[in-house]
Short mmCIF file of C-alpha atoms in Angstrom, two decimals:
data_model
loop_
_atom_site.label_atom_id
_atom_site.label_comp_id
_atom_site.label_asym_id
_atom_site.label_seq_id
_atom_site.Cartn_x
_atom_site.Cartn_y
_atom_site.Cartn_z
CA MET A 1 66.21 42.90 -93.25
CA ALA A 2 68.14 45.67 -91.45
CA ASP A 3 67.64 47.94 -94.45
CA THR A 4 63.88 47.61 -94.43
CA MET A 5 63.80 48.34 -90.70
CA LEU A 6 65.82 51.53 -91.12
CA ALA A 7 63.77 52.63 -94.08
CA SER A 8 60.52 52.04 -92.25
CA GLU A 9 61.46 54.41 -89.44
CA ARG A 10 61.44 57.39 -91.75
CA GLU A 11 58.11 56.68 -93.37
CA SER A 12 54.68 58.17 -92.79
CA GLY A 13 51.55 56.34 -91.65
CA PRO A 14 49.93 55.69 -95.06
CA GLU A 15 53.28 54.43 -96.37
CA ARG A 16 53.37 51.94 -93.49
CA LEU A 17 49.85 50.78 -94.27
CA ARG A 18 50.92 49.85 -97.80
CA ALA A 19 54.22 48.31 -96.71
CA GLY A 20 52.46 45.67 -94.63
CA LEU A 21 50.21 44.66 -97.50
CA TRP A 22 52.90 43.91 -100.05
CA ARG A 23 56.54 44.96 -99.73
CA GLU A 24 56.99 43.77 -96.14
CA ASN A 25 54.12 41.27 -96.02
CA PRO A 26 54.63 39.43 -92.73
CA ILE A 27 53.86 35.95 -94.08
CA LEU A 28 55.14 36.01 -97.65
CA VAL A 29 58.24 38.22 -97.27
CA GLN A 30 59.28 38.20 -93.63
CA ALA A 31 58.11 34.62 -92.91
CA LEU A 32 57.21 35.71 -89.40
CA GLY A 33 54.51 34.67 -87.00
CA MET A 34 53.62 31.43 -88.69
CA CYS A 35 54.09 29.11 -85.75
CA PRO A 36 50.72 29.20 -84.04
CA VAL A 37 48.86 29.99 -87.22
CA LEU A 38 49.73 27.33 -89.78
CA ALA A 39 48.25 24.61 -87.62
CA VAL A 40 44.73 25.96 -88.09
CA SER A 41 45.06 26.90 -91.76
CA ASN A 42 43.25 23.78 -92.98
CA THR A 43 39.99 25.59 -93.72
CA ALA A 44 39.25 29.14 -94.84
CA ILE A 45 37.02 29.96 -91.87
CA ASN A 46 39.63 28.83 -89.33
CA ALA A 47 42.30 30.87 -91.10
CA LEU A 48 40.02 33.92 -91.20
CA THR A 49 39.15 33.75 -87.49
CA MET A 50 42.74 33.18 -86.51
CA SER A 51 44.09 36.04 -88.59
CA LEU A 52 41.33 38.43 -87.44
CA ALA A 53 42.12 37.54 -83.83
CA THR A 54 45.86 38.07 -84.43
CA ALA A 55 45.28 41.35 -86.26
CA SER A 56 43.01 42.77 -83.57
CA VAL A 57 45.46 41.80 -80.81
CA LEU A 58 48.23 43.48 -82.80
CA LEU A 59 46.20 46.65 -83.37
CA ALA A 60 45.05 46.97 -79.76
CA SER A 61 48.49 46.32 -78.27
CA ALA A 62 50.15 48.67 -80.77
CA ILE A 63 47.82 51.51 -79.78
CA VAL A 64 48.22 50.93 -76.03
CA ILE A 65 51.99 50.43 -76.14
CA SER A 66 52.54 53.36 -78.46
CA SER A 67 50.63 55.68 -76.12
CA LEU A 68 52.59 54.34 -73.13
CA ARG A 69 55.95 54.45 -74.90
CA ARG A 70 57.33 57.30 -72.78
CA ILE A 71 56.27 55.65 -69.51
CA ILE A 72 57.58 52.11 -70.06
CA PRO A 73 61.19 51.90 -68.80
CA PRO A 74 63.46 50.56 -71.57
CA GLN A 75 65.11 47.94 -69.34
CA VAL A 76 61.90 46.00 -68.74
CA ARG A 77 60.13 46.90 -71.97
CA LEU A 78 59.89 43.36 -73.35
CA ALA A 79 58.23 42.08 -70.19
CA CYS A 80 55.74 44.97 -70.33
CA PHE A 81 55.00 44.32 -74.01
CA VAL A 82 54.35 40.63 -73.39
CA LEU A 83 52.05 41.38 -70.45
CA ILE A 84 49.99 43.83 -72.51
CA ILE A 85 49.80 41.43 -75.45
CA ALA A 86 48.82 38.56 -73.13
CA THR A 87 45.99 40.67 -71.69
CA PHE A 88 44.54 41.31 -75.15
CA VAL A 89 44.94 37.66 -76.16
CA THR A 90 43.02 36.56 -73.06
CA LEU A 91 40.28 39.08 -73.92
CA THR A 92 40.06 37.85 -77.52
CA ASP A 93 40.04 34.24 -76.39
CA LEU A 94 37.15 34.85 -73.98
CA LEU A 95 35.22 36.90 -76.58
CA ILE A 96 35.46 34.14 -79.19
CA GLU A 97 34.47 31.55 -76.59
CA ALA A 98 31.42 33.66 -75.72
CA PHE A 99 30.20 34.35 -79.24
CA ALA A 100 31.46 31.45 -81.38
CA LEU A 101 31.86 28.32 -79.30
CA GLU A 102 32.22 26.00 -82.30
CA LEU A 103 35.12 28.00 -83.71
CA HIS A 104 36.71 28.22 -80.28
CA ARG A 105 36.67 24.42 -80.06
CA ALA A 106 38.22 24.07 -83.53
CA LEU A 107 41.03 26.51 -82.78
CA GLY A 108 41.67 25.20 -79.27
CA ALA A 109 44.95 26.10 -77.60
CA PHE A 110 46.20 27.81 -80.73
CA LEU A 111 44.22 30.97 -79.92
CA SER A 112 46.15 31.43 -76.67
CA LEU A 113 49.37 30.87 -78.56
CA ILE A 114 48.91 34.22 -80.34
CA VAL A 115 50.80 35.61 -77.33
CA VAL A 116 54.09 34.25 -78.62
CA ASN A 117 53.50 35.21 -82.24
CA CYS A 118 56.84 36.74 -83.19
CA MET A 119 55.20 38.94 -85.85
CA ILE A 120 53.31 40.87 -83.14
CA LEU A 121 56.37 41.34 -80.93
CA SER A 122 58.51 42.46 -83.86
CA ARG A 123 55.98 45.10 -84.95
CA ILE A 124 55.70 46.34 -81.36
CA GLU A 125 59.47 46.53 -80.93
CA ILE A 126 60.15 48.13 -84.33
CA MET A 127 57.19 50.49 -84.66
CA ALA A 128 54.88 50.92 -81.68
CA SER A 129 57.56 51.45 -79.05
CA ARG A 130 59.12 54.31 -81.06
CA GLN A 131 56.40 55.92 -83.18
CA PRO A 132 53.37 58.11 -82.40
CA VAL A 133 50.00 56.37 -82.06
CA SER A 134 48.73 57.23 -85.55
CA VAL A 135 51.75 55.75 -87.37
CA ALA A 136 51.86 52.69 -85.09
CA ALA A 137 48.14 52.02 -85.58
CA LEU A 138 48.35 52.32 -89.38
CA ASP A 139 51.39 50.05 -89.41
CA ALA A 140 49.54 47.51 -87.28
CA LEU A 141 46.52 47.70 -89.61
CA GLY A 142 48.68 47.14 -92.68
CA MET A 143 50.58 44.26 -91.14
CA GLY A 144 47.39 42.70 -89.78
CA ALA A 145 45.71 42.96 -93.17
CA GLY A 146 48.75 41.55 -94.97
CA PHE A 147 48.85 38.71 -92.47
CA ALA A 148 45.14 38.01 -93.00
CA ILE A 149 45.46 38.06 -96.80
CA GLY A 150 48.35 35.59 -96.74
CA LEU A 151 46.67 33.30 -94.28
CA VAL A 152 43.18 33.29 -95.80
CA THR A 153 44.67 32.55 -99.23
CA LEU A 154 46.51 29.62 -97.66
CA GLY A 155 43.40 28.39 -95.83
CA SER A 156 41.18 28.76 -98.90
CA LEU A 157 43.59 26.83 -101.13
CA ARG A 158 43.90 24.03 -98.60
CA GLU A 159 40.14 23.82 -98.11
CA LEU A 160 39.42 24.01 -101.83
CA LEU A 161 41.81 21.22 -102.77
CA GLY A 162 41.54 19.18 -99.57
CA PHE A 163 37.76 19.15 -99.13
CA GLY A 164 36.44 20.64 -102.38
CA THR A 165 34.63 23.37 -100.44
CA LEU A 166 35.15 27.06 -99.68
CA PHE A 167 33.95 28.56 -96.37
CA GLY A 168 31.97 25.35 -95.93
CA SER A 169 29.99 25.45 -99.19
CA ARG A 170 30.70 23.06 -102.05
CA VAL A 171 32.48 24.70 -105.00
CA MET A 172 34.23 21.92 -106.85
CA PRO A 173 32.25 19.68 -109.27
CA ASP A 174 30.86 16.46 -107.87
CA ASN A 175 33.41 14.22 -109.53
CA PHE A 176 36.30 16.10 -107.89
CA GLU A 177 38.45 13.80 -105.81
CA PRO A 178 39.74 15.67 -102.69
CA TRP A 179 43.52 15.77 -102.34
CA GLN A 180 44.05 14.06 -99.05
CA VAL A 181 47.55 15.50 -98.69
CA MET A 182 46.13 19.02 -98.38
CA GLN A 183 44.36 18.13 -95.13
CA LEU A 184 47.59 16.80 -93.63
CA PRO A 185 50.15 19.13 -92.01
CA GLY A 186 52.47 18.43 -94.93
CA GLY A 187 49.97 20.03 -97.27
CA GLY A 188 50.20 23.21 -95.21
CA PHE A 189 53.96 23.35 -95.67
CA PHE A 190 53.68 22.69 -99.42
CA THR A 191 50.97 25.27 -99.99
CA LEU A 192 52.88 27.93 -98.07
CA ALA A 193 56.04 27.14 -100.04
CA ALA A 194 54.08 27.49 -103.29
CA LEU A 195 52.65 30.83 -102.14
CA VAL A 196 56.09 32.16 -101.19
CA ILE A 197 57.56 31.11 -104.55
CA GLY A 198 54.64 32.63 -106.45
CA PHE A 199 54.95 35.87 -104.50
CA THR A 200 58.70 36.11 -105.14
CA LEU A 201 58.25 35.58 -108.89
CA LEU A 202 55.43 38.12 -109.12
CA ASP A 203 57.34 40.69 -107.07
CA ARG A 204 60.42 40.33 -109.27
CA ARG A 205 58.44 40.73 -112.46
CA MET A 206 56.81 43.90 -111.11
CA ARG A 207 60.16 45.34 -110.08
CA ARG A 208 61.67 44.62 -113.47
CA ARG A 209 58.77 46.42 -115.12
CA GLU A 210 59.30 49.42 -112.82
CA VAL A 211 62.99 49.57 -113.72
CA SER A 212 62.41 49.35 -117.47
CA ALA A 213 59.54 51.87 -117.43
CA MET B 1 48.12 5.81 -65.58
CA ASN B 2 50.20 2.66 -65.91
CA GLU B 3 53.55 2.26 -67.62
CA THR B 4 52.21 1.24 -71.04
CA GLU B 5 49.99 4.27 -71.25
CA LEU B 6 52.87 6.55 -70.34
CA TRP B 7 54.96 4.98 -73.12
CA ALA B 8 52.08 5.54 -75.52
CA LEU B 9 51.89 9.16 -74.43
CA PHE B 10 55.62 9.59 -74.99
CA LEU B 11 55.63 8.00 -78.45
CA ASN B 12 52.57 9.97 -79.42
CA ALA B 13 54.16 13.30 -78.48
CA THR B 14 57.47 12.40 -80.13
CA LEU B 15 56.47 10.78 -83.41
CA VAL B 16 52.77 10.88 -84.19
CA ASN B 17 51.93 14.40 -83.07
CA ASN B 18 55.39 15.84 -83.50
CA PHE B 19 55.32 19.47 -82.38
CA VAL B 20 57.12 20.83 -85.41
CA LEU B 21 55.86 18.58 -88.18
CA ALA B 22 52.26 18.03 -87.09
CA TYR B 23 51.42 21.14 -85.04
CA PHE B 24 53.68 23.69 -86.74
CA LEU B 25 55.01 24.81 -83.36
CA GLY B 26 58.51 26.18 -82.98
CA ILE B 27 58.79 26.89 -86.69
CA CYS B 28 60.89 30.01 -86.15
CA PRO B 29 63.97 28.21 -84.72
CA PHE B 30 63.24 25.35 -87.11
CA LEU B 31 63.60 27.65 -90.13
CA GLY B 32 66.25 29.90 -88.61
CA VAL B 33 68.72 27.92 -86.51
CA SER B 34 68.70 24.52 -88.11
CA GLY B 35 71.70 25.10 -90.37
CA GLN B 36 74.25 23.04 -88.45
CA LEU B 37 73.93 19.59 -86.94
CA GLN B 38 75.72 20.36 -83.69
CA SER B 39 73.90 23.55 -82.81
CA ALA B 40 70.60 21.91 -83.78
CA GLY B 41 71.25 19.13 -81.26
CA ARG B 42 72.09 21.58 -78.50
CA MET B 43 69.11 23.72 -79.30
CA GLY B 44 66.89 20.64 -79.08
CA LEU B 45 68.33 19.69 -75.70
CA ALA B 46 67.80 23.21 -74.38
CA VAL B 47 64.20 23.19 -75.59
CA THR B 48 63.53 19.81 -73.96
CA PHE B 49 64.98 21.15 -70.72
CA VAL B 50 62.84 24.29 -70.75
CA MET B 51 59.77 22.21 -71.66
CA LEU B 52 60.26 20.09 -68.53
CA VAL B 53 60.57 23.26 -66.42
CA ALA B 54 57.48 24.71 -68.12
CA SER B 55 55.50 21.53 -67.45
CA ILE B 56 56.24 21.65 -63.72
CA CYS B 57 55.46 25.39 -63.58
CA ALA B 58 52.17 24.97 -65.42
CA TYR B 59 51.10 22.20 -63.05
CA ALA B 60 51.86 24.37 -60.02
CA ILE B 61 50.14 27.43 -61.54
CA ASN B 62 47.00 25.44 -62.33
CA ARG B 63 46.84 24.20 -58.73
CA VAL B 64 47.25 27.72 -57.29
CA LEU B 65 44.86 29.43 -59.72
CA GLY B 66 42.31 26.66 -59.15
CA LEU B 67 42.45 27.32 -55.40
CA ILE B 68 41.80 31.05 -55.72
CA GLY B 69 39.39 30.67 -58.65
CA ALA B 70 41.24 32.87 -61.11
CA GLU B 71 41.70 30.57 -64.12
CA TYR B 72 41.46 33.48 -66.54
CA LEU B 73 44.91 34.59 -65.37
CA ALA B 74 46.43 31.31 -66.58
CA LEU B 75 47.96 32.58 -69.82
CA ILE B 76 49.63 35.63 -68.25
CA SER B 77 50.92 33.58 -65.32
CA TYR B 78 52.40 30.89 -67.61
CA ILE B 79 54.48 33.45 -69.47
CA VAL B 80 55.73 35.32 -66.43
CA VAL B 81 56.41 32.27 -64.28
CA ILE B 82 58.04 30.18 -67.01
CA ALA B 83 60.31 33.07 -68.03
CA SER B 84 61.45 33.71 -64.46
CA ALA B 85 61.84 30.00 -63.69
CA VAL B 86 64.06 29.54 -66.73
CA GLN B 87 66.13 32.52 -65.63
CA LEU B 88 66.55 30.99 -62.16
CA VAL B 89 67.44 27.57 -63.51
CA GLU B 90 69.96 29.18 -65.84
CA MET B 91 71.73 30.86 -62.91
CA PHE B 92 71.67 27.59 -60.96
CA VAL B 93 73.10 25.58 -63.86
CA ARG B 94 75.81 28.18 -64.48
CA LYS B 95 76.93 27.87 -60.85
CA THR B 96 76.72 24.11 -60.46
CA SER B 97 77.52 22.66 -63.88
CA PRO B 98 79.54 24.88 -66.23
CA ALA B 99 79.74 22.07 -68.81
CA LEU B 100 75.96 21.77 -69.08
CA PHE B 101 75.65 25.54 -69.16
CA LYS B 102 78.07 25.71 -72.05
CA ALA B 103 76.10 23.11 -73.99
CA LEU B 104 72.74 24.81 -73.47
CA GLY B 105 74.41 28.21 -73.50
CA ILE B 106 72.82 31.14 -75.26
CA PHE B 107 69.76 29.18 -76.28
CA LEU B 108 68.07 29.26 -72.87
CA PRO B 109 66.93 32.90 -72.82
CA LEU B 110 66.07 32.77 -76.52
CA ILE B 111 63.62 29.90 -76.30
CA THR B 112 61.75 31.00 -73.22
CA THR B 113 59.03 32.58 -75.32
CA ASN B 114 59.12 29.97 -78.08
CA CYS B 115 55.59 28.89 -78.96
CA ALA B 116 56.46 25.23 -78.46
CA ILE B 117 57.22 25.91 -74.79
CA LEU B 118 53.96 27.68 -74.10
CA ALA B 119 52.13 25.00 -76.06
CA VAL B 120 53.38 22.32 -73.65
CA ALA B 121 51.80 24.26 -70.78
CA LEU B 122 48.55 24.86 -72.68
CA PHE B 123 48.10 21.33 -74.06
CA GLN B 124 48.89 19.81 -70.70
CA THR B 125 46.22 21.96 -69.08
CA ARG B 126 43.61 21.28 -71.78
CA ARG B 127 44.11 17.53 -71.59
CA ASP B 128 44.09 17.46 -67.78
CA TYR B 129 47.45 15.75 -67.40
CA GLY B 130 48.76 15.13 -63.88
CA LEU B 131 52.33 15.89 -62.84
CA VAL B 132 53.88 12.64 -64.11
CA GLU B 133 51.87 12.58 -67.33
CA GLY B 134 52.77 16.21 -67.92
CA LEU B 135 56.46 15.52 -67.48
CA VAL B 136 56.36 12.51 -69.82
CA PHE B 137 54.43 14.58 -72.38
CA ALA B 138 56.93 17.45 -72.11
CA PHE B 139 59.88 15.10 -72.50
CA GLY B 140 58.29 13.44 -75.53
CA ALA B 141 57.51 16.78 -77.11
CA GLY B 142 61.07 17.96 -76.52
CA MET B 143 62.53 14.78 -78.02
CA GLY B 144 60.24 15.15 -81.04
CA PHE B 145 61.38 18.74 -81.47
CA THR B 146 65.04 17.67 -81.26
CA LEU B 147 64.45 14.91 -83.78
CA ALA B 148 62.84 17.27 -86.29
CA LEU B 149 65.54 19.89 -85.80
CA VAL B 150 68.41 17.42 -86.21
CA LEU B 151 66.85 15.79 -89.30
CA MET B 152 66.36 19.20 -90.86
CA ALA B 153 69.90 20.32 -90.04
CA GLY B 154 71.29 17.15 -91.62
CA ILE B 155 69.33 17.75 -94.82
CA ARG B 156 70.31 21.40 -94.95
CA GLU B 157 74.01 20.59 -94.58
CA ARG B 158 73.69 18.52 -97.75
CA LEU B 159 71.61 21.21 -99.40
CA ARG B 160 74.51 23.65 -99.33
CA LEU B 161 76.16 21.71 -102.14
CA VAL B 162 73.05 21.64 -104.30
CA ASP B 163 72.13 24.15 -106.98
CA VAL B 164 68.68 25.32 -105.90
CA PRO B 165 66.71 27.42 -108.42
CA ASP B 166 66.93 31.08 -107.50
CA PRO B 167 63.32 31.97 -106.52
CA VAL B 168 63.03 28.84 -104.37
CA ARG B 169 66.12 29.59 -102.28
CA GLY B 170 65.76 30.36 -98.56
CA VAL B 171 62.39 29.97 -96.88
CA ALA B 172 60.62 28.23 -99.75
CA VAL B 173 62.96 25.27 -100.07
CA THR B 174 62.98 24.80 -96.30
CA LEU B 175 59.19 24.71 -96.31
CA VAL B 176 59.14 22.09 -99.06
CA LEU B 177 61.62 19.98 -97.08
CA ALA B 178 59.51 20.39 -93.96
CA GLY B 179 56.47 19.26 -95.95
CA ILE B 180 58.22 16.10 -97.11
CA LEU B 181 59.44 15.35 -93.57
CA SER B 182 55.95 15.94 -92.27
CA LEU B 183 54.49 13.52 -94.82
CA ALA B 184 57.07 10.93 -93.80
CA PHE B 185 56.06 11.35 -90.17
CA THR B 186 52.43 10.73 -91.13
CA GLY B 187 53.53 7.13 -91.50
CA PHE B 188 53.81 6.91 -87.71
CA ALA B 189 50.07 7.52 -87.30
CA GLY B 190 48.50 4.87 -85.11
CA ILE B 191 51.60 4.10 -83.05
CA GLY B 192 50.89 4.45 -79.36
CA GLY B 193 47.16 4.90 -79.79
CA SER B 194 45.39 8.21 -80.15
CA ALA B 195 45.68 10.93 -77.54
#
């Protein structure tokens, strides 16, 4: 973990964008920021909304904090970060309530809980508080996208097997019997475990190929 | 609310809607800290304690914000007030009861921004709990958290002697365990009514 942090400080913006998508994927590699998110990963649309909201909060706070990084005193930096993040979460929460009331009801208190998402705070502390705006923004974009990919995959799998639908429309054949376990919280844990194992295996195979080539 | 309903609320928050296993809250300490039984127990106690503080704070904040009509500030106020209140309580406990401080120890500042803590404040507000109901809910949630953490730590102590396949090691095996625990807790559904 310490190695990846040190390595990331020397890298350029586009490098950071790619790092978030695969090598340092926040969900599958770092296992960060899952707390408020897993609870609403039972359908693809919930997962998509939640990850878009998280990603936009991350992007906006990264840009603001990175441009204020010389003004924020280091002693109280964490308090300042949290205040800025909380402001953007409140904004996002109100926006979703205004434009998509149904979704807002489904997500409930979990939208507000984005504030304490450790993925956001770790990106702010590692990147945005030390790097220029362009690098911080690209890093936030990459991490946000990686987060969304992981989460939407999780949500889609759970919806597909648990309800036989995808984004609300029926995909599975009529005689498909929904797996009840996928709708339960336990199903969320199992699916995420399967994703992490699959990712690890795939990543290893790719690395081995790189070494032998 | 009478006594039976408060019991139902407590059981519901502890077993049926367990914060960790049903709501996925507080997963970070659950995956990270829960390696040893003793520290898991202490961590759980510290979380319960902070949850009670958070519940009182949230009740007070809601009253004040309701008076001045600024409910949109709720989220920001929760974070700031709960963090400072925990800091104050920590100083007070260190002065008055060194034994308790040693038991809760380093966990207090760490868990202030744990999602489970903030969730107590948010859920309590959404469900319109009064002061007593809020406190019972917070205590139940804290006990549920402790239970999940201790169970997990017990399993993981055994797991150290087991030969886990290489790609599954670490996060993945913990998630599978959590899934099995969560399924087991589904069996409590229906106890204490629905809340």
